[in-house]
XYZ file of C-alpha atoms in Angstrom:
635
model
C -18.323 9.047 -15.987
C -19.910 7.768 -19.108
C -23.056 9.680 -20.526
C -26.815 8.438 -21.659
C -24.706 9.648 -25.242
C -22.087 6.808 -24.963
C -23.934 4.315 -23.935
C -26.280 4.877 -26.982
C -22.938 4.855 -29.030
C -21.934 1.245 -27.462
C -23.634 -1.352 -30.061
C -23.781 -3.955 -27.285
C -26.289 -1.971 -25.098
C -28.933 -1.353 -28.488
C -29.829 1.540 -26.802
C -31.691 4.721 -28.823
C -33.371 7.796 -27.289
C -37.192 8.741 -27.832
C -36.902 11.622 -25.716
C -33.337 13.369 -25.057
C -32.726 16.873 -26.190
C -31.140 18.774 -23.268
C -30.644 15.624 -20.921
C -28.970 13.559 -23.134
C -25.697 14.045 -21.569
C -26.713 13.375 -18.407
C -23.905 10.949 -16.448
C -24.588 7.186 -15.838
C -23.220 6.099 -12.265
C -24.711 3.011 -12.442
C -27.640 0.506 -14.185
C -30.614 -1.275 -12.449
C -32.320 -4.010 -14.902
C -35.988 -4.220 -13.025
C -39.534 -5.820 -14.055
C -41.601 -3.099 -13.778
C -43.544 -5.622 -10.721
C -40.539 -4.951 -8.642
C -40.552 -1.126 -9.163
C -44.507 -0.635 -7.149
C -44.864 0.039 -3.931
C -41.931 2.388 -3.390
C -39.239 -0.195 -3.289
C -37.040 0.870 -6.201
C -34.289 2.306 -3.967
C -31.863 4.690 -4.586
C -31.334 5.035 -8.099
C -29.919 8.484 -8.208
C -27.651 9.136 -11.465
C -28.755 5.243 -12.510
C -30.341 4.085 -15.632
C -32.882 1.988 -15.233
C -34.084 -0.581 -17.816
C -37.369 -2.120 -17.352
C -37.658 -5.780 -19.037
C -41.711 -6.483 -18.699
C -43.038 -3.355 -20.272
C -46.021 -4.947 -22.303
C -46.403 -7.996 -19.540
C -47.271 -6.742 -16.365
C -50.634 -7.332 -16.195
C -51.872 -4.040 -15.448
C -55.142 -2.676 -17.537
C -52.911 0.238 -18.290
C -49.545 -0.048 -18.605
C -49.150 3.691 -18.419
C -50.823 3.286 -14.775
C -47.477 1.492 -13.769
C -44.865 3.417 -16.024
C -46.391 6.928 -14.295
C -45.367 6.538 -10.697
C -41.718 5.043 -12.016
C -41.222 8.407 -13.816
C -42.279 10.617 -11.284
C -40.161 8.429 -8.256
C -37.366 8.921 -11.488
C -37.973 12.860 -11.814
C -37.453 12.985 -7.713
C -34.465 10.969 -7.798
C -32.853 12.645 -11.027
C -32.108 9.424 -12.190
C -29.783 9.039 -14.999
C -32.899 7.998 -17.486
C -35.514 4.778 -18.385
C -34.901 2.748 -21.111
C -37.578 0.224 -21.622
C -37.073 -3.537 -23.698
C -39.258 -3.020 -26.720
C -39.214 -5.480 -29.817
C -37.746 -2.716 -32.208
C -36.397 1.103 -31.574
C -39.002 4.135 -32.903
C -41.145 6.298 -31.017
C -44.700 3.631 -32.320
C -43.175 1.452 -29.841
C -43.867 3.744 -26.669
C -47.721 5.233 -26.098
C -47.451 8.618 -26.965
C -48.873 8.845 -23.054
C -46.065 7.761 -21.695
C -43.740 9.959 -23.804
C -45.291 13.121 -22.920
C -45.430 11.856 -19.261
C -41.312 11.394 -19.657
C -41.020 14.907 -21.193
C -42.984 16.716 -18.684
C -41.238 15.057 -15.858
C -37.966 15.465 -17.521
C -36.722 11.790 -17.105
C -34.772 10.853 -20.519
C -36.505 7.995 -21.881
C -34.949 5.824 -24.349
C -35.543 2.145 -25.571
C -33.618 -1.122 -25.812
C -33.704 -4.439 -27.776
C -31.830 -6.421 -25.188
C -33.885 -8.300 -23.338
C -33.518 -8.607 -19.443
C -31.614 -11.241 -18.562
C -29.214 -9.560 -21.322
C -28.976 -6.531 -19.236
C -28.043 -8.446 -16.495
C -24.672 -9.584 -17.914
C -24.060 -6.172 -19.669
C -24.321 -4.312 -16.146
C -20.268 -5.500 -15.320
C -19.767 -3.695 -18.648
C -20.470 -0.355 -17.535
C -17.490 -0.054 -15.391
C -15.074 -1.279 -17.860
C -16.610 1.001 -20.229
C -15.852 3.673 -17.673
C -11.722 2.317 -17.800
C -12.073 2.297 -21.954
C -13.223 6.112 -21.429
C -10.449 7.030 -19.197
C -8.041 5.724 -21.599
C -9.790 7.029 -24.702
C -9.908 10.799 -22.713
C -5.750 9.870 -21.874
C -4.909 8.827 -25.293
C -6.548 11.670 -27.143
C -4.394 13.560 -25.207
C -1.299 12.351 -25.649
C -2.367 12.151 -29.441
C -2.497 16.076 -28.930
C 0.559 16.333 -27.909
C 2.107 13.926 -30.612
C 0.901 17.042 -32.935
C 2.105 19.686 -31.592
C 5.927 20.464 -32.901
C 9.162 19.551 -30.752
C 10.215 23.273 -31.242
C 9.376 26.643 -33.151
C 12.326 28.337 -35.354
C 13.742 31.853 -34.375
C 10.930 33.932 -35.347
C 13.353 36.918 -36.019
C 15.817 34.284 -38.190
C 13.331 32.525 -40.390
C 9.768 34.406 -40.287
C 8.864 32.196 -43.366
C 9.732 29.100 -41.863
C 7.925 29.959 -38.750
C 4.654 31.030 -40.202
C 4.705 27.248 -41.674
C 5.406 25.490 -38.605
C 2.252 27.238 -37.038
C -0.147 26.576 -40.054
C 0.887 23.567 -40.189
C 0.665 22.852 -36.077
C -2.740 24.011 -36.358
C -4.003 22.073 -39.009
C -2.720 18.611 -37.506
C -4.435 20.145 -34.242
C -7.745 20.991 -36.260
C -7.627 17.151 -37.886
C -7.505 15.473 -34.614
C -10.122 17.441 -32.805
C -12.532 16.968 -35.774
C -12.004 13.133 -35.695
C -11.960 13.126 -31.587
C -15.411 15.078 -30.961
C -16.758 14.379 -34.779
C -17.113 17.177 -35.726
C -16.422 20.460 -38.092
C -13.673 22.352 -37.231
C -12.634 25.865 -37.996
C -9.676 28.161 -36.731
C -10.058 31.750 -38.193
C -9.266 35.227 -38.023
C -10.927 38.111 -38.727
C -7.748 39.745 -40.773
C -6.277 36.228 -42.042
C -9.179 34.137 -42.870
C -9.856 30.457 -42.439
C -6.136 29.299 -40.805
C -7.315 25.653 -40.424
C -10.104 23.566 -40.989
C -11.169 19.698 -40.976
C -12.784 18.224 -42.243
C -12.332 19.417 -46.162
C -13.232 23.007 -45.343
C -11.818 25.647 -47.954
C -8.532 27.332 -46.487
C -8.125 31.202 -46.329
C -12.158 32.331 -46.781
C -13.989 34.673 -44.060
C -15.246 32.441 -41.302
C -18.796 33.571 -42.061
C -18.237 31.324 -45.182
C -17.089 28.107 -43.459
C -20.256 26.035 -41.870
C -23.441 27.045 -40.783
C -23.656 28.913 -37.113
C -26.039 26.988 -35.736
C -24.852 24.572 -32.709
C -21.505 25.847 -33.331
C -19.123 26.622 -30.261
C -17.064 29.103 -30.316
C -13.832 29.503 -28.133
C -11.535 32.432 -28.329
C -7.757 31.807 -28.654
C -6.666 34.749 -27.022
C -7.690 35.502 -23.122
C -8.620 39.181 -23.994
C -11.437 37.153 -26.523
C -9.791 39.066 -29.921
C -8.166 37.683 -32.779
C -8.304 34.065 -33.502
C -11.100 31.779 -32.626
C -11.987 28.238 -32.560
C -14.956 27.107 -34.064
C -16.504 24.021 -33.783
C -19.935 22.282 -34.717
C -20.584 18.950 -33.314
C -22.975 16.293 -35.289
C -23.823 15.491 -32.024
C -24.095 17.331 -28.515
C -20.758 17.179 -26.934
C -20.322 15.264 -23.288
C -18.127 16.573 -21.041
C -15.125 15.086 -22.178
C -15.238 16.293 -25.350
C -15.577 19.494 -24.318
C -13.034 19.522 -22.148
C -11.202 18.623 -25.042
C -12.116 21.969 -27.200
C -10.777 23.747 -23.887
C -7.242 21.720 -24.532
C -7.213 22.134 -28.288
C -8.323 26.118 -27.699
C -5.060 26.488 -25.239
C -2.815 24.553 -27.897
C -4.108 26.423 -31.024
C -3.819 29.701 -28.989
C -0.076 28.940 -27.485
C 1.133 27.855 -31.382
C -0.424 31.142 -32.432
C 1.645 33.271 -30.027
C 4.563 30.850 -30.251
C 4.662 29.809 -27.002
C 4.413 26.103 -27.645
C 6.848 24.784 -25.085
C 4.660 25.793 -21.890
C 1.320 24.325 -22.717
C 3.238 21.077 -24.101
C 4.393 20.243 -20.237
C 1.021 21.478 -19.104
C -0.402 18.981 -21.204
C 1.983 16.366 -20.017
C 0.535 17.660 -16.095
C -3.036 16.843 -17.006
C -2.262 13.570 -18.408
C 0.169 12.818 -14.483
C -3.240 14.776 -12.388
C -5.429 12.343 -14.579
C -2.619 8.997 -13.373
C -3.010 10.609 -9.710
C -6.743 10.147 -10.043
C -7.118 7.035 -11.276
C -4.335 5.532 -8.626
C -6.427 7.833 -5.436
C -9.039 5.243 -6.315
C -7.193 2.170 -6.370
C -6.936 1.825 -10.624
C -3.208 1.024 -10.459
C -3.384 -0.926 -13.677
C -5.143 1.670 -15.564
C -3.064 4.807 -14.382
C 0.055 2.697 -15.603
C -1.565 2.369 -19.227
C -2.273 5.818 -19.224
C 0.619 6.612 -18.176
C 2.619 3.922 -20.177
C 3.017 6.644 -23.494
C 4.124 9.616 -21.592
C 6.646 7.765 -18.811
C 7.174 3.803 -20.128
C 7.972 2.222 -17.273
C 7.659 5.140 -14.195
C 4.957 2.921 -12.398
C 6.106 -0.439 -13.161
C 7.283 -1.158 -9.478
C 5.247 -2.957 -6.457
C 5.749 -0.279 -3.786
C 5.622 3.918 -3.135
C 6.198 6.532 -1.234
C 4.006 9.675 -1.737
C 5.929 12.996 -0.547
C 3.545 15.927 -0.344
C 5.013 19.909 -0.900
C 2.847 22.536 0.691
C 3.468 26.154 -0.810
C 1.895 27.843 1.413
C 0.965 31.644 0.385
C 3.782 31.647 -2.213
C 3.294 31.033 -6.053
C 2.888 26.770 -6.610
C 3.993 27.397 -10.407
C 7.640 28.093 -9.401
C 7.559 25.096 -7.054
C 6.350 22.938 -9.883
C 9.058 23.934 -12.500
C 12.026 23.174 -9.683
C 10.532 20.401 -8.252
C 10.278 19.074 -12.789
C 13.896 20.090 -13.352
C 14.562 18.979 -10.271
C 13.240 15.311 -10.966
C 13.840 15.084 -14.459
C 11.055 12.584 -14.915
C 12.049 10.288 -11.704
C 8.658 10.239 -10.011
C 5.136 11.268 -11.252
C 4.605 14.912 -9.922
C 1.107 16.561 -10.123
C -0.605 19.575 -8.353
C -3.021 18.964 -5.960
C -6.489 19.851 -7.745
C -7.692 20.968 -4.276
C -4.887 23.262 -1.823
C -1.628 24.351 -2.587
C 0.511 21.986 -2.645
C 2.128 19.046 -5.046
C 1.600 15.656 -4.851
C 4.660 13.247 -5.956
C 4.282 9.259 -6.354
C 8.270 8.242 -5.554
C 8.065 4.735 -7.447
C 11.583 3.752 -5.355
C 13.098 2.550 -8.624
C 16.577 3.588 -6.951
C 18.076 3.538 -3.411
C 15.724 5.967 -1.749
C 18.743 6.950 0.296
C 20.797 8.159 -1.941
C 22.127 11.782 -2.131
C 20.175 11.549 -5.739
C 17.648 10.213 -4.396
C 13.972 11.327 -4.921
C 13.431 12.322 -1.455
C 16.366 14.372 -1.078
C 16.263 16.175 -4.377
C 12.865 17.070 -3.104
C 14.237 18.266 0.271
C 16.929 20.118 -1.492
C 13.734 21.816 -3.580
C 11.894 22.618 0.009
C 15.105 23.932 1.634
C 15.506 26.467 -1.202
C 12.019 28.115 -0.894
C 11.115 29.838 2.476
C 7.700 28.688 3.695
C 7.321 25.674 1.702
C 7.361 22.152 3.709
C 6.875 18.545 2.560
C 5.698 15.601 4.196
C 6.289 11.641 3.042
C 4.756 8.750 3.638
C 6.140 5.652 4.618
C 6.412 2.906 1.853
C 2.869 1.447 0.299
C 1.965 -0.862 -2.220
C 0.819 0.842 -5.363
C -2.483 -0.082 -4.969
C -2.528 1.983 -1.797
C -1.592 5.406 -3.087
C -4.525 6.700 -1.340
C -3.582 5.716 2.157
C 0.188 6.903 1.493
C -0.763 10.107 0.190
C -3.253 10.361 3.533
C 0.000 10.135 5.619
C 1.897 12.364 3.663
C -0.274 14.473 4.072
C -0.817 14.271 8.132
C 3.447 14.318 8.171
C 2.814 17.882 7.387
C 1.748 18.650 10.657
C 5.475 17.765 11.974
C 7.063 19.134 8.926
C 6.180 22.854 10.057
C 7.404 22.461 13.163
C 10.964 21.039 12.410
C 14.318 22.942 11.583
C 14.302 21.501 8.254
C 10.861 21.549 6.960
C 10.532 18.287 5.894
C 9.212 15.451 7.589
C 8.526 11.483 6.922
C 6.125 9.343 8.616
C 7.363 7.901 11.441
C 8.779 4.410 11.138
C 7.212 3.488 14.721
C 4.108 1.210 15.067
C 0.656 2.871 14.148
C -3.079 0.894 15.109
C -3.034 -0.627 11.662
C 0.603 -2.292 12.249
C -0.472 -3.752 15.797
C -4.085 -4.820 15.548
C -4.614 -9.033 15.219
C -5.110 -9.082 11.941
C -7.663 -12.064 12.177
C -9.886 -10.756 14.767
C -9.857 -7.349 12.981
C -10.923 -9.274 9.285
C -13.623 -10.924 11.217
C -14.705 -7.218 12.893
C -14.608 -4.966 10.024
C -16.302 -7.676 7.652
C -19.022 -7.669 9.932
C -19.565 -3.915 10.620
C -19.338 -3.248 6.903
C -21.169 -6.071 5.916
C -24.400 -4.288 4.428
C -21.445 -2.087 2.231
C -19.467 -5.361 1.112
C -21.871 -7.260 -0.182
C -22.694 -4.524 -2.651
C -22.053 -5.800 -6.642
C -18.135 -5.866 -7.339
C -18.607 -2.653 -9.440
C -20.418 -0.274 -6.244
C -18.735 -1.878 -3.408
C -15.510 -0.483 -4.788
C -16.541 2.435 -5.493
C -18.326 3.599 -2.047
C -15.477 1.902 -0.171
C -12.945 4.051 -2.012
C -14.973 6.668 -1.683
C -15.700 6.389 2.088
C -12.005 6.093 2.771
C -10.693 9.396 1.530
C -14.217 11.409 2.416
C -13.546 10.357 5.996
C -10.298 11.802 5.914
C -10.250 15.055 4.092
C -13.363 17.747 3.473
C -15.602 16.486 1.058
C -14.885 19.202 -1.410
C -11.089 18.183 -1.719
C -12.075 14.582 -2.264
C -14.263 15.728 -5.251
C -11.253 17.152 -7.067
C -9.104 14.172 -5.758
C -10.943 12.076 -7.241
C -12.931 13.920 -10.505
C -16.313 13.868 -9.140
C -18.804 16.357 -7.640
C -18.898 17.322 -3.921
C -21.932 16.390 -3.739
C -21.827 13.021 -5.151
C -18.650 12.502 -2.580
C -21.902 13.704 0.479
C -23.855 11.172 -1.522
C -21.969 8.139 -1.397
C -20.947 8.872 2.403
C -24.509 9.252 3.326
C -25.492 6.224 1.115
C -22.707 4.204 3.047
C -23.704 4.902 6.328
C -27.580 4.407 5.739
C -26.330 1.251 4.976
C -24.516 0.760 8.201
C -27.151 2.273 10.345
C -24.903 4.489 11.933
C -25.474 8.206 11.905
C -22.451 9.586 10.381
C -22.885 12.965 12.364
C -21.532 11.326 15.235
C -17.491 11.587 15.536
C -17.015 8.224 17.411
C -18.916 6.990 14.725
C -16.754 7.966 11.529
C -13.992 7.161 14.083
C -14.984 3.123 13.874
C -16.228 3.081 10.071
C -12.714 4.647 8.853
C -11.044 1.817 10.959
C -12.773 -1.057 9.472
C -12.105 0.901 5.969
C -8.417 0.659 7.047
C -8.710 -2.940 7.931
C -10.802 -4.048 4.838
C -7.861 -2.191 2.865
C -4.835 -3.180 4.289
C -6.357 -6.767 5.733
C -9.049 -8.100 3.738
C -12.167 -9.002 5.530
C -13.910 -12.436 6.827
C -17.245 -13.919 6.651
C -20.018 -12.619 9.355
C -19.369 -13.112 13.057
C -21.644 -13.889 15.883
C -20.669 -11.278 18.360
C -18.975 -8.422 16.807
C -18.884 -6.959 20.094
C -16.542 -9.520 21.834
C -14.618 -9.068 18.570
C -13.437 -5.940 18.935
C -13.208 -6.415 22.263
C -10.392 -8.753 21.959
C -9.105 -6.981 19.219
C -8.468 -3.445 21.273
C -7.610 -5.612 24.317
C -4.265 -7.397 22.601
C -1.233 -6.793 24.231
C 0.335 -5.314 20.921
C -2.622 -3.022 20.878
C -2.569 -1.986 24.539
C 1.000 -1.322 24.376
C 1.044 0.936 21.367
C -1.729 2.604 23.285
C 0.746 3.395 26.445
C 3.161 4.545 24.103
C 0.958 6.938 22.322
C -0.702 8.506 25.571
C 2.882 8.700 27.097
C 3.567 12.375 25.499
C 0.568 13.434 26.564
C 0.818 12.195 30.639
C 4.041 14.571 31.145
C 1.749 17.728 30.989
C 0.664 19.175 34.117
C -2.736 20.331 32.772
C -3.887 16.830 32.462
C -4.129 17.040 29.100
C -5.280 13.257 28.490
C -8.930 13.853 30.530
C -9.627 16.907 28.135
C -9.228 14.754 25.041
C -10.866 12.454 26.360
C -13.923 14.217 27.892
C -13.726 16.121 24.337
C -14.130 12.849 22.110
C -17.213 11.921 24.200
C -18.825 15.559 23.643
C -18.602 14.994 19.797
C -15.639 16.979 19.596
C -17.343 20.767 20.588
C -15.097 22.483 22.288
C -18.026 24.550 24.231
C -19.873 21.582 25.398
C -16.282 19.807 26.216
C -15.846 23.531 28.285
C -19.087 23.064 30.480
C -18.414 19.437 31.532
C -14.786 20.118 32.476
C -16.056 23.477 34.195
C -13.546 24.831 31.609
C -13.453 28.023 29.484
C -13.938 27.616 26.000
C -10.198 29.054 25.498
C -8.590 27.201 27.769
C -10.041 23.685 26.392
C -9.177 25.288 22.702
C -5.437 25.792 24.806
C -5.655 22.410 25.580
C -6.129 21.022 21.849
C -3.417 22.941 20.222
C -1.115 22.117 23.283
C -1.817 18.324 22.621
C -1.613 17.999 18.571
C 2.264 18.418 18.383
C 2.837 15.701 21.327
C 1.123 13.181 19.548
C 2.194 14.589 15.984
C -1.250 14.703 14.709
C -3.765 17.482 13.473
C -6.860 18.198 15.972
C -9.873 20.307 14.881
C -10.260 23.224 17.307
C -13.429 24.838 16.156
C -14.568 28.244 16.884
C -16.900 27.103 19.864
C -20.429 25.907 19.273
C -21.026 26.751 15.853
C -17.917 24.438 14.936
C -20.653 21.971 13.560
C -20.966 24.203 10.465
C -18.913 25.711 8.082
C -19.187 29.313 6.772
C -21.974 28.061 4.201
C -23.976 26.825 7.338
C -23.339 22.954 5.458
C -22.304 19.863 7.767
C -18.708 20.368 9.022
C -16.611 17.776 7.395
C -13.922 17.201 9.777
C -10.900 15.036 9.244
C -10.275 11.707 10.989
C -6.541 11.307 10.704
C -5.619 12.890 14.426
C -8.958 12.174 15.930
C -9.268 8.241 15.034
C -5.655 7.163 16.889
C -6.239 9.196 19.969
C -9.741 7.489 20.554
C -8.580 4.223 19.908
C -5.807 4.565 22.033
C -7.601 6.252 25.013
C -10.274 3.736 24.499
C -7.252 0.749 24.781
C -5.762 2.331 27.811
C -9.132 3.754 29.629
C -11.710 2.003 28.195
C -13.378 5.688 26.929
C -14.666 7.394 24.900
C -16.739 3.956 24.035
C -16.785 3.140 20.649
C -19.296 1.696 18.689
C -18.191 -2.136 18.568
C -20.736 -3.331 15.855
């Protein structure tokens, strides 16, 4: 996400700071252009992490303008809004009252100034997302520009000491060039015994470090883990974003490897934050930017229409050896990364060749699985590329079956699911209008919640964070946002249940302008015959049992999902409802939450539980098909 910093740095914006300091690096989510009319009477909205530019700073008719500008900054400070940047003739501090200033420091809102007028702002507002994609690729290319510097092998230290002690100056001063031109600034690697062992730009070579550049601002980052010998200093011209210095973290790993001559290792790990970074980018739909990322490393690996995702749990056992099989395994056939969030690996099968194949990805993964006891994978079945997301959320659920088969290993089934049998034009028409208040959002937003909403009503809101780079709680934020647009309380099951199906539909469907009567919509639409006959075949697994397993689901769906008040209304104990659950998940070959009674609502932390829809959403929709309940929120 691109900083107050960068977009100072972007000459189309003509932005400068009066006030920064500390905050300067605070992240931009998104830009409101405002008259500072339209920001009184509390009805500025949610600007959280958004920079705000105000275009009528000296024309609003107030007596003082500071009488205006001081409830903005203090509804700014609440928020923690990104900043205020305010359209002034020419940049300097003269142009601002010194009053409002001090009112911006004290309330610690960043307050900066612009020379684009208004209307200017509102054409450079589409900008800031494909500034976002030019930062992704800058992060992705200075990357793979580290790894174009580090050498394609070390000589035999005990052959050629001499020649070895050259190949690792000279690694480290092509390492030491490129991070002083990628974060601008001076760059020292020294030793306490060996002096100055590489420095950009034009530092002297072989002096004491104290000699090199002055300490202050400087960062220093040991080479070694046990923080002696060689360290990596570096003092920036300018405070460093969080890119950047993830980048010293990078260089710091290379520049410590070369030293102990272990080049090899951090070269492929490396080449596994550049594939976790592709992951990322196609997890929220960026197809066309994870295959230019990915373009310098792999020409060619995503240049295909359709996927499968296959996802390796490792259980308790060490992911690293996994990772190196499953590499040697593929030889570069299929982008493998490790899942940022459990213990498992994630791999994007591009079906360049016949998928079944002996050499086929999918069974040189199985051959990997069968190989290591505990491990199991699960696979999708095949999705566009744009749809990584929703193939990697069925991967994912085809774990359930894979632990419970000989094998280990499991794909998605090929039968119908709801998605395959609902009309698609009633559905368009139904989900359009449900999500209306989120799809009318600008281009850049409505993406982004809509992505976002997908995946965090799927898995905990912690592993969609690391799925997709972004804070936890800006994955709670965005879900709350969504649903106080929807006027739906998203602590209701049945609730998520609906919204996560018109995600599906929007996805996979598209969506059509606003209907009249919702209601009768999806009335039709879960009355089809298609629909009522996957239904039957769902619910038949389930009608064998002799513990009537179908009117405890369904009695538990209507009681939120807590197993304690599902145990009263059933006249029920707790245990034997809990029996009930875990009885029921295989026959249906989907994961269902049994929580730990009533205090299943929370999570050790005492937060919100964040439960996952991908078992729950089929069985209501089917039980509502066949039964007519749980009811579901039509519109």
């Amino acid at each position: 996400m691109p900083t107050l910093i960068n977009l100072c740095e972007e000459p189309d914006f003509c932005l400068r700071f009066v006030n920064g300091g500390p905050m300067a690096d605070r992240a931009v989510d998104s830009v409101r252009a405002l008259s500072l009319a339209a920001t009184a009477g509390g009805s500025l909205g949610d600007v959280r992490d958004a920079l705000v530019v105000i275009g009528d700073f000296w024309t609003s008719g107030r007596t003082s303008v500071h009488e205006g500008v001081e409830p903005l900054l203090r509804e700014l400070s609440r928020q923690r809004a990104a900043g205020l940047a305010v359209v002034v003739g020419q940049h300097g501090a003269q142009s601002v009252p010194v009053v409002i200033r001090s009112s911006a420091v004290r309330l610690g809102v960043p307050l900066l100034t612009t020379t684009k007028e208004l209307h200017d702002w509102h054409e450079l507002i589409p900008r800031l997302r494909e500034y976002r994609y030019r930062q992704a690729e800058w992060h992705a290319d200075q990357l793979t520009a580290l790894l174009n510097r580090l050498p394609d092998r070390l000589p035999d230290r005990l052959a050629d000491a001499h020649t070895a002690t050259d190949a690792d100056t000279d690694a480290m001063q092509r390492i030491a060039d490129w991070l002083a031109a990628a974060v601008d600034a001076e760059v020292v690697v020294s030793d306490p015994l060996r002096g100055v062992l590489a420095a950009a730009p034009d530092v002297p070579t072989r002096q004491p470090p104290h000699t090199a550049f002055p300490r202050t601002r400087t960062e220093s980052l040991p080479l070694s883990a046990t923080g002696a010998g060689a360290v990596l200093a570096v003092t920036p011209r300018r405070p460093l974003d969080d890119v950047r210095t993830e980048l010293l973290g990078h260089a710091a790993k290379a520049l410590g490897l070369i030293d102990r001559t272990r080049l090899r290792d951090q070269l492929a790990e490396t080449r596994r934050e550049v594939q976790l970074s592709v992951l990322q980018l196609l997890m929220v739909g960026e197809e066309v930017a994870a295959q230019r990322v990915l373009a310098g490393l792999a020409p060619g690996l995503l240049a295909t229409e359709s996927v499968r995702v296959h996802v390796i749990d490792c259980a308790r056992e060490d992911r690293e050896v996994t990772l190196r099989q499953a590499e040697d395994a593929l030889a570069g056939r299929a982008l493998l990364a490790r899942c940022p969030v459990f213990n498992h690996l994630i791999v994007v099968d591009p079906l360049q060749t016949d998928e079944d194949a002996p050499g086929g990805v999918w069974h040189t993964l199985e051959a990997v699985v069968a190989a290591l006891p505990e491990h199991c994978m699960g696979g999708s079945r095949v999705y566009a590329l744009s749809s990584v997301a929703d193939a990697y959320t069925q991967a994912a659920g085809t774990l359930v079956t894979a632990r419970r088969t000989a094998g280990r290993v499991a794909l998605a089934e090929q039968r119908a699911d709801l998605m395959d049998v609902l009309p698609p034009a009633t559905a368009r028409r139904w989900a359009g209008t449900l999500l209306r208040p989120v799809l009318t959002l600008p281009a850049g937003q409505r993406e982004q919640l809509v992505r976002t909403l997908e995946l965090g009503l799927e898995f905990p809101h912690t592993a969609v964070g690391r799925l997709l780079g972004i804070h936890r709680n800006t994955v709670t934020h965005r879900i709350s946002k969504g649903f106080a647009l929807l006027g739906l309380d998203r602590g209701q099951v049945l609730n998520r249940v609906v919204v996560s199906t018109a995600l599906q539909v929007v996805v996979k469907y598209g969506h059509d302008a606003h209907s009249a009567d919702p209601a009768a919509d999806f009335t039709a639409m879960v009355s089809a015959p298609e629909v009522r006959a996957w239904a039957d075949s769902f619910l038949e697994p389930l009608r064998a049992d002799r513990r009537d397993l179908l009117r405890t689901l369904r009695v538990w769906l209507e009681n939120d999902t807590h197993t304690g008040r599902t145990a009263a209304a059933l006249d029920l104990a707790p245990v034997t409802v809990r029996s009930h659950l875990r009885a029921a998940a295989p026959l249906i070959q989907r994961d269902l939450p049994v929580g730990p009674d009533e205090t299943e609502a929370l999570d050790g932390n005492g937060n919100e539980h964040e439960q996952a829809l991908s078992g729950v959403r089929p069985l209501a929709f089917a039980l509502h098909a066949d039964t007519g309940r749980p009811s579901l929120p039509a519109a």
